Amino acid sequence: MAEYERVSTSLEEIKKCPYCGEEHFARSLYGHVAFSADDDHGPRGSVPDGFRVSETETVGVKPISKRVRGRSDEVYRCKHCGGDFKGKAGLETHLGMLKGDSQHPESATADTAGIWVPQKVADPEPDTEDAAAAFQAHMGSLSDHGEKGAAEGVPVAVLEDLLDEYRQREQQGAGFVTAARMLDELLEEYRDGQIRLTPL
């Protein structure tokens, strides 16, 4: 399997909340409206009738970069039509040709429309003793940091991947918006030299 890593940059729309005027990425505006704690946005956990992110005012665009990792021989299934494609690039090509037809919405992207299809399916019997021993060893290694602090043992690449995941899921709820913001602030502190993290 050929593994790859690249930086993917895209332009993300910035939308203005029609209820409070705050600006958010288009993908996180729904979560902002649904989980805001005031009456202007409607009952918590739902959005007002007729609210559509696509119909809100776009106030600009911002370039967003994210690290993409994977294997060139992975298979992705389009959740709109069920077709299988080689790698995310194959799925992106498919979506680019069919966006806007009766099955594929204009907003479809490889990140939102793709389902990774495992090539080897295994159902091994779990060895609970080995799993418990591995967990105890892992927990023991965490306590070995001593006075260095746990922050020095956190790999940056893992946090960046987690931040990408939270950003992709911001429309699913305000918790992902908050987690992405907090993790982004932590990584900014690392980049500014205020804290030390372990590069992977």
mmCIF file of C-alpha atoms in Angstrom:
data_model
loop_
_atom_site.group_PDB
_atom_site.id
_atom_site.type_symbol
_atom_site.label_atom_id
_atom_site.label_comp_id
_atom_site.label_asym_id
_atom_site.label_seq_id
_atom_site.Cartn_x
_atom_site.Cartn_y
_atom_site.Cartn_z
ATOM 1 C CA MET A 1 0.000 0.000 0.000
ATOM 2 C CA ALA A 2 1.326 3.395 -0.958
ATOM 3 C CA GLU A 3 0.706 5.918 1.817
ATOM 4 C CA TYR A 4 0.579 9.629 1.158
ATOM 5 C CA GLU A 5 0.178 12.896 2.992
ATOM 6 C CA ARG A 6 -0.681 16.217 1.410
ATOM 7 C CA VAL A 7 -2.072 19.567 2.400
ATOM 8 C CA SER A 8 -5.473 20.288 0.909
ATOM 9 C CA THR A 9 -6.512 23.930 0.687
ATOM 10 C CA SER A 10 -10.028 25.033 -0.084
ATOM 11 C CA LEU A 11 -12.030 28.231 0.151
ATOM 12 C CA GLU A 12 -14.725 28.120 2.808
ATOM 13 C CA GLU A 13 -17.675 30.489 2.716
ATOM 14 C CA ILE A 14 -18.193 32.764 5.708
ATOM 15 C CA LYS A 15 -21.902 33.231 6.463
ATOM 16 C CA LYS A 16 -23.674 35.815 8.596
ATOM 17 C CA CYS A 17 -26.130 34.473 11.164
ATOM 18 C CA PRO A 18 -29.536 35.981 10.324
ATOM 19 C CA TYR A 19 -30.492 35.996 14.020
ATOM 20 C CA CYS A 20 -27.495 37.589 15.755
ATOM 21 C CA GLY A 21 -25.182 38.796 12.983
ATOM 22 C CA GLU A 22 -22.180 36.681 14.038
ATOM 23 C CA GLU A 23 -20.015 35.326 11.232
ATOM 24 C CA HIS A 24 -19.345 31.579 10.969
ATOM 25 C CA PHE A 25 -18.053 29.092 8.441
ATOM 26 C CA ALA A 26 -20.972 27.868 6.338
ATOM 27 C CA ARG A 27 -20.456 24.340 7.653
ATOM 28 C CA SER A 28 -20.777 25.458 11.280
ATOM 29 C CA LEU A 29 -23.644 27.956 10.963
ATOM 30 C CA TYR A 30 -26.317 25.269 11.374
ATOM 31 C CA GLY A 31 -24.747 24.098 14.653
ATOM 32 C CA HIS A 32 -24.435 27.696 15.854
ATOM 33 C CA VAL A 33 -28.147 28.352 15.254
ATOM 34 C CA ALA A 34 -29.287 24.992 16.646
ATOM 35 C CA PHE A 35 -27.282 25.167 19.867
ATOM 36 C CA SER A 36 -27.226 28.875 20.749
ATOM 37 C CA ALA A 37 -28.544 29.522 24.234
ATOM 38 C CA ASP A 38 -30.878 32.434 23.466
ATOM 39 C CA ASP A 39 -34.439 32.774 22.207
ATOM 40 C CA ASP A 40 -33.449 34.649 19.023
ATOM 41 C CA HIS A 41 -32.158 31.399 17.517
ATOM 42 C CA GLY A 42 -35.202 29.346 18.524
ATOM 43 C CA PRO A 43 -35.422 26.414 20.938
ATOM 44 C CA ARG A 44 -32.071 24.816 21.801
ATOM 45 C CA GLY A 45 -31.359 21.746 19.682
ATOM 46 C CA SER A 46 -33.429 22.836 16.682
ATOM 47 C CA VAL A 47 -33.463 25.589 14.083
ATOM 48 C CA PRO A 48 -36.337 27.923 13.201
ATOM 49 C CA ASP A 49 -38.689 26.756 10.445
ATOM 50 C CA GLY A 50 -37.435 27.782 7.039
ATOM 51 C CA PHE A 51 -33.803 28.227 8.105
ATOM 52 C CA ARG A 52 -31.425 27.180 5.326
ATOM 53 C CA VAL A 53 -27.671 27.750 5.488
ATOM 54 C CA SER A 54 -27.595 28.103 1.691
ATOM 55 C CA GLU A 55 -30.041 31.028 1.885
ATOM 56 C CA THR A 56 -28.066 33.066 4.438
ATOM 57 C CA GLU A 57 -25.866 36.024 3.517
ATOM 58 C CA THR A 58 -22.322 35.159 2.435
ATOM 59 C CA VAL A 59 -19.943 37.819 3.751
ATOM 60 C CA GLY A 60 -16.706 36.394 2.377
ATOM 61 C CA VAL A 61 -14.497 33.374 1.920
ATOM 62 C CA LYS A 62 -11.472 32.172 3.831
ATOM 63 C CA PRO A 63 -8.814 29.684 2.726
ATOM 64 C CA ILE A 64 -8.685 26.619 4.958
ATOM 65 C CA SER A 65 -5.800 24.157 4.858
ATOM 66 C CA LYS A 66 -5.966 20.659 6.216
ATOM 67 C CA ARG A 67 -3.611 17.735 6.187
ATOM 68 C CA VAL A 68 -4.904 14.752 4.256
ATOM 69 C CA ARG A 69 -3.466 11.309 4.862
ATOM 70 C CA GLY A 70 -4.404 8.041 3.288
ATOM 71 C CA ARG A 71 -3.443 5.248 0.958
ATOM 72 C CA SER A 72 -3.614 5.522 -2.796
ATOM 73 C CA ASP A 73 -5.251 2.110 -3.080
ATOM 74 C CA GLU A 74 -8.117 2.823 -0.667
ATOM 75 C CA VAL A 75 -11.648 2.454 -1.982
ATOM 76 C CA TYR A 76 -14.325 5.051 -1.253
ATOM 77 C CA ARG A 77 -18.039 4.545 -1.825
ATOM 78 C CA CYS A 78 -20.225 7.446 -2.895
ATOM 79 C CA LYS A 79 -23.060 7.553 -0.382
ATOM 80 C CA HIS A 80 -25.316 9.212 -2.959
ATOM 81 C CA CYS A 81 -25.197 6.548 -5.699
ATOM 82 C CA GLY A 82 -23.283 3.616 -4.154
ATOM 83 C CA GLY A 83 -20.430 3.624 -6.697
ATOM 84 C CA ASP A 84 -16.928 2.599 -5.569
ATOM 85 C CA PHE A 85 -13.897 4.714 -6.492
ATOM 86 C CA LYS A 86 -10.145 4.363 -6.041
ATOM 87 C CA GLY A 87 -8.972 6.862 -3.455
ATOM 88 C CA LYS A 88 -10.451 10.209 -2.536
ATOM 89 C CA ALA A 89 -9.180 11.627 -5.820
ATOM 90 C CA GLY A 90 -11.326 9.128 -7.735
ATOM 91 C CA LEU A 91 -14.367 10.053 -5.669
ATOM 92 C CA GLU A 92 -13.638 13.777 -6.145
ATOM 93 C CA THR A 93 -13.524 13.271 -9.929
ATOM 94 C CA HIS A 94 -16.829 11.382 -9.834
ATOM 95 C CA LEU A 95 -18.485 14.108 -7.757
ATOM 96 C CA GLY A 96 -17.078 16.838 -9.973
ATOM 97 C CA MET A 97 -18.754 15.293 -13.007
ATOM 98 C CA LEU A 98 -22.116 14.597 -11.370
ATOM 99 C CA LYS A 99 -22.653 17.434 -8.869
ATOM 100 C CA GLY A 100 -26.131 18.865 -9.156
ATOM 101 C CA ASP A 101 -27.807 15.873 -10.799
ATOM 102 C CA SER A 102 -30.793 14.133 -9.220
ATOM 103 C CA GLN A 103 -28.591 12.064 -6.851
ATOM 104 C CA HIS A 104 -25.544 14.232 -6.148
ATOM 105 C CA PRO A 105 -26.118 17.599 -4.397
ATOM 106 C CA GLU A 106 -24.078 20.662 -5.383
ATOM 107 C CA SER A 107 -22.503 20.721 -1.922
ATOM 108 C CA ALA A 108 -21.153 17.140 -2.152
ATOM 109 C CA THR A 109 -17.432 16.741 -1.457
ATOM 110 C CA ALA A 110 -15.229 13.695 -1.035
ATOM 111 C CA ASP A 111 -15.148 14.393 2.714
ATOM 112 C CA THR A 112 -18.940 14.569 3.076
ATOM 113 C CA ALA A 113 -20.030 12.047 0.438
ATOM 114 C CA GLY A 114 -17.379 9.360 0.794
ATOM 115 C CA ILE A 115 -17.531 6.211 2.855
ATOM 116 C CA TRP A 116 -14.244 4.349 3.222
ATOM 117 C CA VAL A 117 -14.579 0.691 2.233
ATOM 118 C CA PRO A 118 -12.183 -1.629 4.071
ATOM 119 C CA GLN A 119 -10.481 -4.073 1.727
ATOM 120 C CA LYS A 120 -9.776 -6.715 4.330
ATOM 121 C CA VAL A 121 -12.558 -7.591 6.696
ATOM 122 C CA ALA A 122 -11.455 -9.568 9.716
ATOM 123 C CA ASP A 123 -13.422 -10.582 12.747
ATOM 124 C CA PRO A 124 -10.812 -11.898 15.159
ATOM 125 C CA GLU A 125 -11.727 -13.129 18.579
ATOM 126 C CA PRO A 126 -10.654 -10.449 21.032
ATOM 127 C CA ASP A 127 -8.037 -11.474 23.553
ATOM 128 C CA THR A 128 -9.221 -9.605 26.616
ATOM 129 C CA GLU A 129 -6.105 -10.381 28.655
ATOM 130 C CA ASP A 130 -3.810 -8.916 25.975
ATOM 131 C CA ALA A 131 -6.087 -5.892 25.577
ATOM 132 C CA ALA A 132 -6.116 -5.281 29.331
ATOM 133 C CA ALA A 133 -2.328 -5.633 29.527
ATOM 134 C CA ALA A 134 -1.864 -3.230 26.595
ATOM 135 C CA PHE A 135 -4.185 -0.709 28.233
ATOM 136 C CA GLN A 136 -2.335 -0.933 31.555
ATOM 137 C CA ALA A 137 1.008 -0.501 29.786
ATOM 138 C CA HIS A 138 -0.346 2.533 27.944
ATOM 139 C CA MET A 139 -1.654 4.092 31.157
ATOM 140 C CA GLY A 140 1.682 3.392 32.835
ATOM 141 C CA SER A 141 3.539 5.145 30.022
ATOM 142 C CA LEU A 142 1.354 8.223 30.528
ATOM 143 C CA SER A 143 2.354 8.439 34.183
ATOM 144 C CA ASP A 144 6.050 8.110 33.222
ATOM 145 C CA HIS A 145 6.100 11.735 32.041
ATOM 146 C CA GLY A 146 6.745 12.820 35.603
ATOM 147 C CA GLU A 147 7.655 16.492 35.901
ATOM 148 C CA LYS A 148 7.812 16.999 32.130
ATOM 149 C CA GLY A 149 4.041 17.316 32.016
ATOM 150 C CA ALA A 150 1.555 15.497 29.841
ATOM 151 C CA ALA A 151 1.564 18.249 27.195
ATOM 152 C CA GLU A 152 5.060 17.237 26.086
ATOM 153 C CA GLY A 153 3.797 13.759 25.252
ATOM 154 C CA VAL A 154 1.015 14.824 22.872
ATOM 155 C CA PRO A 155 1.913 14.327 19.201
ATOM 156 C CA VAL A 156 1.127 17.433 17.127
ATOM 157 C CA ALA A 157 0.080 15.460 14.033
ATOM 158 C CA VAL A 158 -2.594 13.639 16.030
ATOM 159 C CA LEU A 159 -3.986 16.935 17.326
ATOM 160 C CA GLU A 160 -3.990 18.417 13.808
ATOM 161 C CA ASP A 161 -5.875 15.376 12.494
ATOM 162 C CA LEU A 162 -8.358 15.680 15.356
ATOM 163 C CA LEU A 163 -8.831 19.380 14.573
ATOM 164 C CA ASP A 164 -9.557 18.508 10.920
ATOM 165 C CA GLU A 165 -12.112 15.928 12.064
ATOM 166 C CA TYR A 166 -13.831 18.415 14.398
ATOM 167 C CA ARG A 167 -13.973 21.029 11.623
ATOM 168 C CA GLN A 168 -15.558 18.531 9.247
ATOM 169 C CA ARG A 169 -18.207 17.684 11.842
ATOM 170 C CA GLU A 170 -19.043 21.247 12.942
ATOM 171 C CA GLN A 171 -22.490 21.054 11.317
ATOM 172 C CA GLN A 172 -23.366 18.137 13.590
ATOM 173 C CA GLY A 173 -23.429 20.272 16.703
ATOM 174 C CA ALA A 174 -22.031 23.129 18.699
ATOM 175 C CA GLY A 175 -19.823 20.722 20.663
ATOM 176 C CA PHE A 176 -17.697 20.139 17.572
ATOM 177 C CA VAL A 177 -17.505 23.912 16.956
ATOM 178 C CA THR A 178 -16.339 24.481 20.541
ATOM 179 C CA ALA A 179 -13.894 21.554 20.475
ATOM 180 C CA ALA A 180 -12.398 22.761 17.170
ATOM 181 C CA ARG A 181 -11.984 26.290 18.545
ATOM 182 C CA MET A 182 -10.341 25.048 21.764
ATOM 183 C CA LEU A 183 -8.005 22.677 19.923
ATOM 184 C CA ASP A 184 -7.098 25.398 17.422
ATOM 185 C CA GLU A 185 -6.230 27.715 20.350
ATOM 186 C CA LEU A 186 -4.044 24.989 21.883
ATOM 187 C CA LEU A 187 -2.192 24.513 18.593
ATOM 188 C CA GLU A 188 -1.754 28.298 18.263
ATOM 189 C CA GLU A 189 -0.144 28.345 21.730
ATOM 190 C CA TYR A 190 2.198 25.589 20.530
ATOM 191 C CA ARG A 191 3.049 27.515 17.350
ATOM 192 C CA ASP A 192 3.698 30.671 19.417
ATOM 193 C CA GLY A 193 6.069 28.708 21.681
ATOM 194 C CA GLN A 194 3.919 29.043 24.802
ATOM 195 C CA ILE A 195 3.650 25.263 25.243
ATOM 196 C CA ARG A 196 5.637 22.279 24.011
ATOM 197 C CA LEU A 197 4.130 19.378 22.128
ATOM 198 C CA THR A 198 5.849 16.381 20.591
ATOM 199 C CA PRO A 199 6.080 16.467 16.770
ATOM 200 C CA LEU A 200 5.208 13.088 15.290
#
